[in-house]
């Protein structure tokens, strides 16, 4: 009967996504061209606008001035950035681990989930940086642990809520199949629920990475160690040293972006199969 | 000969004891023997999927018993007597084709070398041997469903339960998959219970067709399909094939007529 029920036809094989390795880098570069052009145009427009409209340097410094200050201040700004990133990353790790663990417990016992989720969602939509002055009191103003705990609280809720979603919003058919294999609850957790949750967890972690940098810097505005980036920014701004403040903001940007990029990379390594990655997936 | 699956006086009521209760199945009796290919055919709402899920112990009957290999359906499920295939392939996105086929074997603690050998055999069986390393989204609907069949058969269950497995496929792919399924079935000799609402599909595949009617779900008649095997594309053009289709259709219509007068 093989004349009808034959192998995957050549047409089916042709339809499989296939990307030539040679053209991939070219394609990728071409995709970034518009963004690069916009970036350069914005800088040129900014520089020109400051010149043309005679905007005072202490209000809005020119990009060229900021760049020069950035280079000059790098030895101060860069360590400050690292100091603040340590707080951000520390709080991020603490908060997300806790969020995932609580989510596992919550997802397992539906009662806990129903009792806790409304509060989790409510807290998630309150501005937690408002706690910063209180945390400063609790841990001492220069203690990085205070900032870390703020970041941890900020990060905790989105990570927990998304992890619970990922663990519980599993396709009913997938669970029925596991039932037909007489799989243990443990097997269902590790082979279905957790892999199913990964995309949810990563989208939460990506949001959380940005939140953690914001949280760390803003909580430093309420006072902190002299080595901290947030403290540096608020002091320089108070002294009308705006070019210095901007230089520090650039560091904050760069570090936030690298943090985010590292998570993207991790996401790709851990789930090469995921939808959001398919567009650039090879094989 | 003792039946493999024996369904006695089974009824299923949803929302029992409440105003919105639904009589999904009413006093079903059906016996299925080893190596048979039986279809459950009927309009939507006739409870054919419910009956299949009762056999597979995904749900339990309100009244009556389902015995499988002389055990309760629950015990049969725990003994891994069932392979299941649904309308959606329900492949695990994060696993390659091979890993999907391998999943039940991991859960059942097959040793590694045996797992690999089984996966290879199964991919050969469904003729996807060169697609082991692809991810599900890289496959067409028909290919995905073939992976689902390979996965359902990987642990050598004696019974294959299929719930409209080709319902989401286009007509051409569907006919090819029907041939494919018969070829596989002739090799594996499973007992197959196949839910469908397509009359030609049921007639083409089955040894017997249990025609069901709705509200409450009942078996209106069981029709023997005595077309010769192996069946192939010529079967579909055989006069006997059309006679059988007519017989099934009349059985369905008779039910509609008597059903509407009561």
Coordinates of C-alpha atoms in Angstrom, one line a residue:
Chain A
X1 CA 0.0 0.0 0.0
X2 CA 3.0 2.2 0.1
X3 CA 1.9 3.8 -3.2
X4 CA -0.5 6.0 -1.2
X5 CA 0.8 6.0 2.3
X6 CA 4.3 7.1 1.4
X7 CA 7.0 9.0 3.3
X8 CA 6.8 12.6 4.0
X9 CA 6.5 14.0 0.5
X10 CA 9.2 16.2 -1.0
X11 CA 6.7 19.1 -0.9
X12 CA 6.3 18.6 2.9
X13 CA 10.0 18.6 3.3
X14 CA 10.4 21.8 1.2
X15 CA 7.9 23.5 3.4
X16 CA 10.0 23.0 6.5
X17 CA 11.6 26.2 7.6
X18 CA 15.2 26.4 6.6
X19 CA 17.5 29.3 6.8
X20 CA 20.8 29.6 5.0
X21 CA 23.6 30.2 7.4
X22 CA 25.4 32.6 5.1
X23 CA 22.5 35.0 4.6
X24 CA 21.6 34.9 8.3
X25 CA 24.2 37.5 9.5
X26 CA 23.5 39.7 6.6
X27 CA 19.7 39.5 7.3
X28 CA 20.3 40.2 11.0
X29 CA 22.4 43.2 10.3
X30 CA 19.9 44.6 7.7
X31 CA 17.2 44.4 10.4
X32 CA 19.1 46.7 12.7
X33 CA 19.9 49.3 10.0
X34 CA 16.7 51.4 10.5
X35 CA 17.3 51.5 14.3
X36 CA 20.9 52.6 13.9
X37 CA 19.8 55.4 11.5
X38 CA 17.1 56.6 13.9
X39 CA 19.7 56.6 16.7
X40 CA 22.2 58.7 14.8
X41 CA 19.5 61.1 13.5
X42 CA 18.3 61.6 17.0
X43 CA 21.7 62.5 18.3
X44 CA 22.4 64.9 15.4
X45 CA 19.0 66.5 16.0
X46 CA 19.7 66.9 19.7
X47 CA 23.1 68.4 19.1
X48 CA 21.7 70.8 16.5
X49 CA 18.7 71.7 18.7
X50 CA 20.8 72.7 21.6
X51 CA 22.9 74.9 19.4
X52 CA 20.1 76.5 17.4
X53 CA 17.8 77.2 20.3
X54 CA 20.6 78.2 22.7
X55 CA 19.5 75.8 25.3
X56 CA 21.6 76.3 28.5
X57 CA 24.2 73.6 29.1
X58 CA 23.0 73.0 32.7
X59 CA 19.4 72.3 31.4
X60 CA 20.2 70.0 28.5
X61 CA 23.9 69.3 27.7
X62 CA 24.9 68.5 24.1
X63 CA 25.5 64.8 23.3
X64 CA 29.1 65.7 22.5
X65 CA 29.6 67.2 26.0
X66 CA 27.9 64.2 27.6
X67 CA 30.2 61.9 25.7
X68 CA 33.3 63.8 26.8
X69 CA 32.1 63.9 30.4
X70 CA 31.3 60.2 30.2
X71 CA 34.9 59.4 29.2
X72 CA 36.4 61.7 31.8
X73 CA 34.1 60.4 34.6
X74 CA 34.3 56.8 33.6
X75 CA 36.6 55.9 36.5
X76 CA 33.9 57.2 39.0
X77 CA 30.7 56.3 37.1
X78 CA 31.6 52.7 36.2
X79 CA 32.4 51.5 39.7
X80 CA 29.2 53.2 40.9
X81 CA 27.3 51.4 38.2
X82 CA 28.8 48.1 39.3
X83 CA 27.9 48.8 42.9
X84 CA 24.3 49.5 42.0
X85 CA 24.1 46.5 39.7
X86 CA 25.2 44.3 42.5
X87 CA 22.2 45.5 44.5
X88 CA 19.9 45.1 41.5
X89 CA 21.2 41.6 40.6
X90 CA 21.2 40.5 44.2
X91 CA 17.7 41.6 44.7
X92 CA 16.6 40.1 41.4
X93 CA 18.0 36.7 42.2
X94 CA 16.5 36.8 45.7
X95 CA 13.1 38.0 44.6
X96 CA 12.8 35.7 41.6
X97 CA 13.9 32.6 43.4
X98 CA 11.5 33.3 46.2
X99 CA 8.8 34.0 43.6
X100 CA 9.3 30.7 41.8
X101 CA 9.4 28.7 45.0
X102 CA 6.2 30.3 46.3
X103 CA 4.7 29.8 42.9
X104 CA 5.5 26.0 43.0
X105 CA 3.8 25.7 46.3
X106 CA 0.9 27.9 45.3
X107 CA 0.3 26.0 42.0
X108 CA 0.3 22.7 43.8
X109 CA -2.4 23.5 46.3
X110 CA -5.2 25.4 44.5
X111 CA -6.6 26.7 47.9
X112 CA -3.4 28.6 48.6
X113 CA -3.5 30.0 45.1
X114 CA -7.1 31.2 45.4
X115 CA -6.3 32.7 48.8
X116 CA -3.1 34.5 47.7
X117 CA -3.5 35.5 44.1
X118 CA -5.8 38.5 44.6
X119 CA -3.3 40.0 47.1
X120 CA -0.4 39.2 44.9
X121 CA -2.0 41.0 42.0
X122 CA -3.0 43.9 44.2
X123 CA 0.6 44.3 45.6
X124 CA 2.0 43.9 42.1
X125 CA 0.2 47.0 41.0
X126 CA 1.3 49.2 43.9
X127 CA 4.5 51.2 43.6
X128 CA 6.9 49.4 45.9
X129 CA 9.7 51.9 45.7
X130 CA 7.5 53.9 48.0
X131 CA 8.8 51.5 50.7
X132 CA 12.4 52.7 50.1
X133 CA 12.6 55.2 53.0
X134 CA 11.3 52.6 55.3
X135 CA 13.7 49.9 54.2
X136 CA 16.5 52.5 54.6
X137 CA 15.4 52.8 58.2
X138 CA 15.3 49.0 58.7
X139 CA 18.6 48.1 57.2
X140 CA 20.6 51.3 57.6
X141 CA 21.0 53.8 54.8
X142 CA 24.3 52.6 53.4
X143 CA 23.6 48.9 53.7
X144 CA 23.1 47.4 50.2
X145 CA 20.8 44.8 51.7
X146 CA 18.1 47.5 52.1
X147 CA 18.1 48.2 48.4
X148 CA 18.3 44.5 47.6
X149 CA 15.2 43.8 49.6
X150 CA 13.3 46.6 47.8
X151 CA 14.4 45.1 44.5
X152 CA 13.5 41.6 45.7
X153 CA 10.0 42.7 46.7
X154 CA 9.5 44.5 43.3
X155 CA 10.7 41.5 41.4
X156 CA 8.8 38.9 43.5
X157 CA 5.3 39.5 42.4
X158 CA 5.5 39.5 38.6
X159 CA 7.7 36.4 38.7
X160 CA 5.4 34.6 41.1
X161 CA 2.2 35.5 39.2
X162 CA 3.6 34.5 35.9
X163 CA 5.1 31.3 37.2
X164 CA 1.8 30.3 38.7
X165 CA 0.1 31.0 35.4
X166 CA 2.7 28.9 33.5
X167 CA 2.4 26.0 35.9
X168 CA -1.4 26.0 35.9
X169 CA -2.4 27.0 32.4
X170 CA -1.5 23.7 30.8
X171 CA -3.3 22.3 27.8
X172 CA -6.0 19.9 29.1
X173 CA -5.0 17.3 26.5
X174 CA -1.4 17.3 27.6
X175 CA -2.6 16.4 31.2
X176 CA -5.0 13.7 29.9
X177 CA -2.1 12.1 28.1
X178 CA -0.1 12.1 31.2
X179 CA -3.0 10.5 33.0
X180 CA -3.2 7.8 30.3
X181 CA 0.5 7.0 31.0
X182 CA -0.4 6.7 34.7
X183 CA 2.3 9.3 35.3
X184 CA 3.0 10.4 38.9
X185 CA 2.4 14.0 40.0
X186 CA 6.1 14.5 40.2
X187 CA 6.5 13.4 36.5
X188 CA 3.7 15.8 35.5
X189 CA 5.4 18.6 37.3
X190 CA 8.8 18.1 35.8
X191 CA 7.8 16.9 32.3
X192 CA 4.8 19.1 31.6
X193 CA 4.2 21.9 34.1
X194 CA 7.7 23.3 34.5
X195 CA 8.6 23.2 30.8
X196 CA 5.2 24.8 30.1
X197 CA 5.9 27.5 32.6
X198 CA 9.4 28.4 31.2
X199 CA 8.2 31.0 28.6
X200 CA 6.0 32.7 31.2
X201 CA 8.9 32.7 33.7
X202 CA 11.3 34.2 31.2
X203 CA 8.9 37.0 30.1
X204 CA 8.5 37.8 33.8
X205 CA 12.3 37.7 34.4
X206 CA 12.9 40.1 31.4
X207 CA 10.4 42.6 32.9
X208 CA 11.9 42.0 36.3
X209 CA 15.4 42.7 35.1
X210 CA 14.4 46.2 34.0
X211 CA 12.4 46.7 37.2
X212 CA 15.3 45.7 39.3
X213 CA 17.7 48.3 37.9
X214 CA 15.0 51.0 38.2
X215 CA 14.2 49.8 41.8
X216 CA 17.9 49.9 42.8
X217 CA 18.6 53.4 41.4
X218 CA 15.3 55.0 42.6
X219 CA 15.8 53.6 46.1
X220 CA 19.2 55.1 46.2
X221 CA 17.7 58.5 45.5
X222 CA 16.3 58.3 49.1
X223 CA 19.8 58.0 50.4
X224 CA 22.5 55.4 50.2
X225 CA 26.2 54.6 50.0
X226 CA 28.4 57.3 48.4
X227 CA 29.6 54.7 45.9
X228 CA 26.1 54.1 44.5
X229 CA 25.0 55.3 41.1
X230 CA 21.6 56.7 42.3
X231 CA 23.3 58.8 44.9
X232 CA 25.8 60.1 42.4
X233 CA 23.0 61.0 39.9
X234 CA 20.9 62.9 42.6
X235 CA 24.0 64.7 43.9
X236 CA 25.3 65.8 40.5
X237 CA 21.8 66.9 39.5
X238 CA 21.5 68.9 42.7
X239 CA 24.8 70.7 41.9
X240 CA 23.6 71.4 38.3
X241 CA 26.3 69.1 37.0
X242 CA 23.9 67.7 34.4
X243 CA 26.6 66.3 32.0
X244 CA 27.8 64.2 34.9
X245 CA 24.3 63.1 35.7
X246 CA 23.7 62.1 32.1
X247 CA 27.0 60.2 32.0
X248 CA 25.8 58.2 35.0
X249 CA 22.4 57.7 33.2
X250 CA 24.2 56.3 30.2
X251 CA 26.0 53.8 32.5
X252 CA 22.6 52.8 34.0
X253 CA 21.2 52.3 30.5
X254 CA 24.2 50.2 29.4
X255 CA 24.0 48.0 32.5
X256 CA 20.2 47.6 32.3
X257 CA 20.5 46.6 28.7
X258 CA 23.3 44.1 29.3
X259 CA 21.3 42.6 32.1
X260 CA 18.3 42.2 29.8
X261 CA 20.5 40.8 27.0
X262 CA 22.0 38.2 29.3
X263 CA 18.5 37.0 30.1
X264 CA 17.7 36.9 26.4
X265 CA 20.7 34.7 25.9
X266 CA 19.8 32.5 28.8
X267 CA 16.3 32.1 27.4
X268 CA 17.7 31.0 24.1
X269 CA 20.0 28.5 25.7
X270 CA 17.3 27.0 27.9
X271 CA 14.4 27.0 25.5
X272 CA 15.6 26.9 21.9
X273 CA 12.1 25.6 20.9
X274 CA 10.1 28.6 22.0
X275 CA 7.8 30.5 19.6
X276 CA 9.4 33.9 20.2
X277 CA 12.7 32.5 19.1
X278 CA 11.5 30.7 16.0
X279 CA 11.9 33.6 13.7
X280 CA 15.7 33.4 14.0
X281 CA 16.0 29.7 14.8
X282 CA 18.4 27.6 12.7
X283 CA 18.4 23.9 11.8
Chain B
X1 CA -14.0 -15.7 23.1
X2 CA -13.9 -13.2 26.0
X3 CA -14.1 -9.6 24.9
X4 CA -11.2 -7.2 25.6
X5 CA -13.5 -4.3 26.4
X6 CA -16.8 -5.0 27.9
X7 CA -19.2 -2.1 28.6
X8 CA -22.3 -3.1 30.6
X9 CA -25.3 -0.8 31.3
X10 CA -23.1 2.3 31.4
X11 CA -24.8 5.7 31.9
X12 CA -23.1 9.0 32.4
X13 CA -24.9 12.0 33.8
X14 CA -23.1 15.3 34.1
X15 CA -24.1 17.7 36.9
X16 CA -26.0 14.9 38.6
X17 CA -28.7 16.0 41.1
X18 CA -28.8 19.5 39.7
X19 CA -31.2 21.3 37.5
X20 CA -28.8 21.5 34.6
X21 CA -28.0 17.8 34.5
X22 CA -27.2 16.3 31.2
X23 CA -27.7 12.6 30.3
X24 CA -24.7 12.1 28.2
X25 CA -25.0 8.3 27.9
X26 CA -27.9 6.0 28.6
X27 CA -27.5 2.3 29.2
X28 CA -24.7 1.5 26.9
X29 CA -23.8 -2.1 26.2
X30 CA -20.9 -2.9 23.9
X31 CA -18.3 -5.7 23.7
X32 CA -15.1 -5.3 21.7
X33 CA -12.8 -8.2 21.0
X34 CA -9.1 -8.5 20.7
X35 CA -7.6 -7.0 17.5
X36 CA -10.9 -5.5 16.4
X37 CA -11.2 -2.1 14.8
X38 CA -14.5 -0.5 16.1
X39 CA -15.7 3.0 15.3
X40 CA -18.1 5.0 17.5
X41 CA -20.0 7.2 15.0
X42 CA -22.7 9.8 15.6
X43 CA -23.6 13.5 15.5
X44 CA -22.0 15.9 17.9
X45 CA -23.5 15.6 21.3
X46 CA -24.2 11.9 21.1
X47 CA -21.6 11.1 23.7
X48 CA -19.2 9.2 21.5
X49 CA -16.2 11.0 23.0
X50 CA -17.6 10.5 26.5
X51 CA -17.9 6.8 25.9
X52 CA -14.2 6.7 24.7
X53 CA -13.1 8.6 27.7
X54 CA -15.0 6.2 30.0
X55 CA -13.2 3.3 28.4
X56 CA -9.9 5.1 28.9
X57 CA -10.7 6.0 32.5
X58 CA -10.3 9.7 31.9
X59 CA -13.8 10.0 33.4
X60 CA -15.9 7.5 35.4
X61 CA -19.4 6.2 34.6
X62 CA -22.3 7.3 36.8
X63 CA -23.8 3.8 36.5
X64 CA -22.5 0.5 35.1
X65 CA -19.1 -1.0 34.6
X66 CA -16.4 -0.9 32.1
X67 CA -14.2 -4.0 32.1
X68 CA -10.9 -4.1 30.2
X69 CA -9.0 -7.4 30.0
X70 CA -11.1 -8.5 33.0
X71 CA -10.0 -5.5 35.1
X72 CA -11.6 -2.2 35.9
X73 CA -10.8 0.6 33.4
X74 CA -8.9 2.4 36.2
X75 CA -6.7 -0.7 36.7
X76 CA -6.2 -1.0 33.0
X77 CA -5.0 2.6 32.8
X78 CA -2.6 2.0 35.6
X79 CA -1.3 -1.1 33.8
X80 CA -0.8 1.1 30.7
X81 CA -3.1 -0.8 28.5
X82 CA -4.2 2.3 26.6
X83 CA -2.5 4.4 24.0
X84 CA -4.5 7.6 23.3
X85 CA -4.6 10.0 20.3
X86 CA -6.8 13.1 20.3
X87 CA -8.0 15.5 17.6
X88 CA -5.2 17.8 18.5
X89 CA -1.8 16.1 18.2
X90 CA -1.0 17.6 21.7
X91 CA 2.7 17.2 21.1
X92 CA 4.9 18.8 23.8
X93 CA 6.4 21.9 22.1
X94 CA 9.6 21.8 24.1
X95 CA 10.5 18.3 22.9
X96 CA 11.7 17.2 19.5
X97 CA 9.8 14.5 17.6
X98 CA 12.0 11.7 19.1
X99 CA 11.7 13.1 22.6
X100 CA 7.9 13.3 22.2
X101 CA 7.7 9.7 21.2
X102 CA 10.1 8.8 24.1
X103 CA 8.1 10.6 26.8
X104 CA 5.8 7.7 27.9
X105 CA 8.9 5.5 28.0
X106 CA 10.7 7.9 30.3
X107 CA 7.7 7.9 32.6
X108 CA 7.5 4.2 32.5
X109 CA 11.2 3.9 33.3
X110 CA 12.4 2.0 30.3
X111 CA 16.1 1.7 30.2
X112 CA 17.9 4.1 27.8
X113 CA 18.9 1.6 25.1
X114 CA 15.4 0.2 25.0
X115 CA 13.9 3.7 24.7
X116 CA 16.1 4.6 21.8
X117 CA 15.4 1.3 20.0
X118 CA 11.6 1.8 20.5
X119 CA 11.7 5.4 19.3
X120 CA 13.5 4.3 16.2
X121 CA 11.0 1.5 15.5
X122 CA 8.1 3.8 16.0
X123 CA 9.5 6.5 13.7
X124 CA 10.0 3.9 11.1
X125 CA 6.5 2.6 11.7
X126 CA 5.0 6.0 11.0
X127 CA 7.6 6.7 8.3
X128 CA 9.1 9.8 9.9
X129 CA 12.6 8.3 10.5
X130 CA 14.4 11.4 9.2
X131 CA 12.3 13.9 11.4
X132 CA 13.4 12.8 14.9
X133 CA 15.3 16.0 15.6
X134 CA 12.6 18.4 14.3
X135 CA 10.4 20.3 16.7
X136 CA 6.6 19.8 16.4
X137 CA 6.0 23.3 14.9
X138 CA 8.3 22.4 12.0
X139 CA 5.9 19.6 10.9
X140 CA 2.6 19.7 9.0
X141 CA -0.7 18.7 10.7
X142 CA -0.6 15.2 9.2
X143 CA 3.0 14.6 10.3
X144 CA 2.2 15.9 13.8
X145 CA -0.7 13.4 14.1
X146 CA 1.6 10.6 12.9
X147 CA 4.0 11.5 15.7
X148 CA 1.1 11.4 18.2
X149 CA 0.3 7.9 16.9
X150 CA 3.9 6.8 17.3
X151 CA 3.9 8.1 20.8
X152 CA 0.7 6.4 21.7
X153 CA 2.1 3.0 20.4
X154 CA 5.6 3.5 21.9
X155 CA 4.9 1.5 25.0
X156 CA 3.1 -1.3 23.2
X157 CA -0.4 -0.8 24.8
X158 CA -2.9 -3.4 23.7
X159 CA -5.6 -0.9 23.1
X160 CA -5.5 2.2 21.0
X161 CA -8.2 4.9 21.8
X162 CA -8.6 7.6 19.1
X163 CA -10.8 10.6 19.4
X164 CA -11.4 12.1 16.0
X165 CA -7.7 11.9 15.3
X166 CA -8.0 13.2 11.7
X167 CA -10.8 15.7 12.4
X168 CA -8.5 18.7 12.0
X169 CA -6.9 17.5 8.8
X170 CA -7.9 18.4 5.2
X171 CA -9.8 15.7 3.2
X172 CA -6.7 14.6 1.2
X173 CA -4.4 14.3 4.1
X174 CA -7.2 12.6 6.0
X175 CA -7.6 9.9 3.4
X176 CA -3.9 9.3 3.4
X177 CA -3.8 9.1 7.1
X178 CA -6.6 6.5 7.1
X179 CA -4.5 4.3 4.9
X180 CA -1.5 4.9 7.1
X181 CA -3.5 3.9 10.2
X182 CA -4.7 0.7 8.6
X183 CA -1.2 -0.2 7.6
X184 CA 0.1 0.4 11.1
X185 CA -2.9 -1.5 12.7
X186 CA -2.2 -4.5 10.4
X187 CA 1.4 -4.5 11.8
X188 CA 0.7 -3.9 15.5
X189 CA -2.6 -5.9 15.8
X190 CA -4.0 -3.5 18.4
X191 CA -7.6 -3.3 19.4
X192 CA -8.7 0.1 18.2
X193 CA -11.7 2.2 19.3
X194 CA -12.0 5.1 16.9
X195 CA -14.4 8.1 17.4
X196 CA -15.5 9.9 14.3
X197 CA -18.4 11.8 12.8
X198 CA -17.5 10.9 9.3
X199 CA -19.5 8.1 7.8
X200 CA -17.0 7.2 5.0
X201 CA -14.2 7.3 7.5
X202 CA -15.9 4.9 9.9
X203 CA -16.9 2.5 7.1
X204 CA -13.5 2.5 5.4
X205 CA -11.5 1.8 8.6
X206 CA -13.7 -0.4 10.8
X207 CA -14.7 -4.0 11.2
X208 CA -17.8 -2.8 13.1
X209 CA -19.4 0.6 13.4
X210 CA -21.4 1.5 16.6
X211 CA -23.9 4.1 15.4
X212 CA -24.9 6.4 18.2
X213 CA -27.8 8.8 18.6
X214 CA -28.0 11.9 20.8
X215 CA -29.9 13.1 23.9
X216 CA -29.5 10.8 25.6
X217 CA -26.5 9.2 24.0
X218 CA -27.4 5.6 23.0
X219 CA -26.1 3.0 20.6
X220 CA -28.7 2.9 17.8
X221 CA -27.1 -0.1 16.1
X222 CA -23.9 -1.9 15.4
X223 CA -23.1 -2.5 11.8
X224 CA -20.7 -5.1 10.5
X225 CA -18.5 -3.9 7.8
X226 CA -17.5 -7.0 5.9
X227 CA -15.4 -5.3 3.2
X228 CA -12.2 -7.3 2.5
X229 CA -8.9 -6.4 4.0
X230 CA -6.3 -5.1 3.4
X231 CA -8.3 -2.1 2.3
X232 CA -6.9 0.4 -0.1
X233 CA -8.0 3.2 -2.5
X234 CA -10.0 0.6 -4.5
X235 CA -12.1 -0.1 -1.4
X236 CA -13.4 3.5 -1.6
X237 CA -14.7 2.8 -5.1
X238 CA -16.2 -0.6 -4.4
X239 CA -20.1 -0.8 -4.7
X240 CA -20.1 -2.7 -1.3
X241 CA -18.5 0.4 0.3
X242 CA -21.3 2.6 -0.9
X243 CA -23.9 0.0 0.3
X244 CA -22.3 0.1 3.7
X245 CA -22.3 3.8 3.8
X246 CA -26.0 3.8 2.9
X247 CA -26.7 1.3 5.6
X248 CA -25.0 3.4 8.3
X249 CA -26.7 6.5 7.0
X250 CA -30.1 4.9 7.2
X251 CA -29.4 3.7 10.7
X252 CA -28.6 7.3 11.7
X253 CA -31.7 8.7 10.0
X254 CA -34.0 6.0 11.5
X255 CA -32.8 7.2 14.9
X256 CA -33.4 10.8 14.1
X257 CA -37.0 10.1 13.0
X258 CA -37.9 7.9 15.9
X259 CA -36.0 10.2 18.2
X260 CA -38.0 13.2 17.2
X261 CA -41.4 11.5 17.6
X262 CA -40.7 10.4 21.2

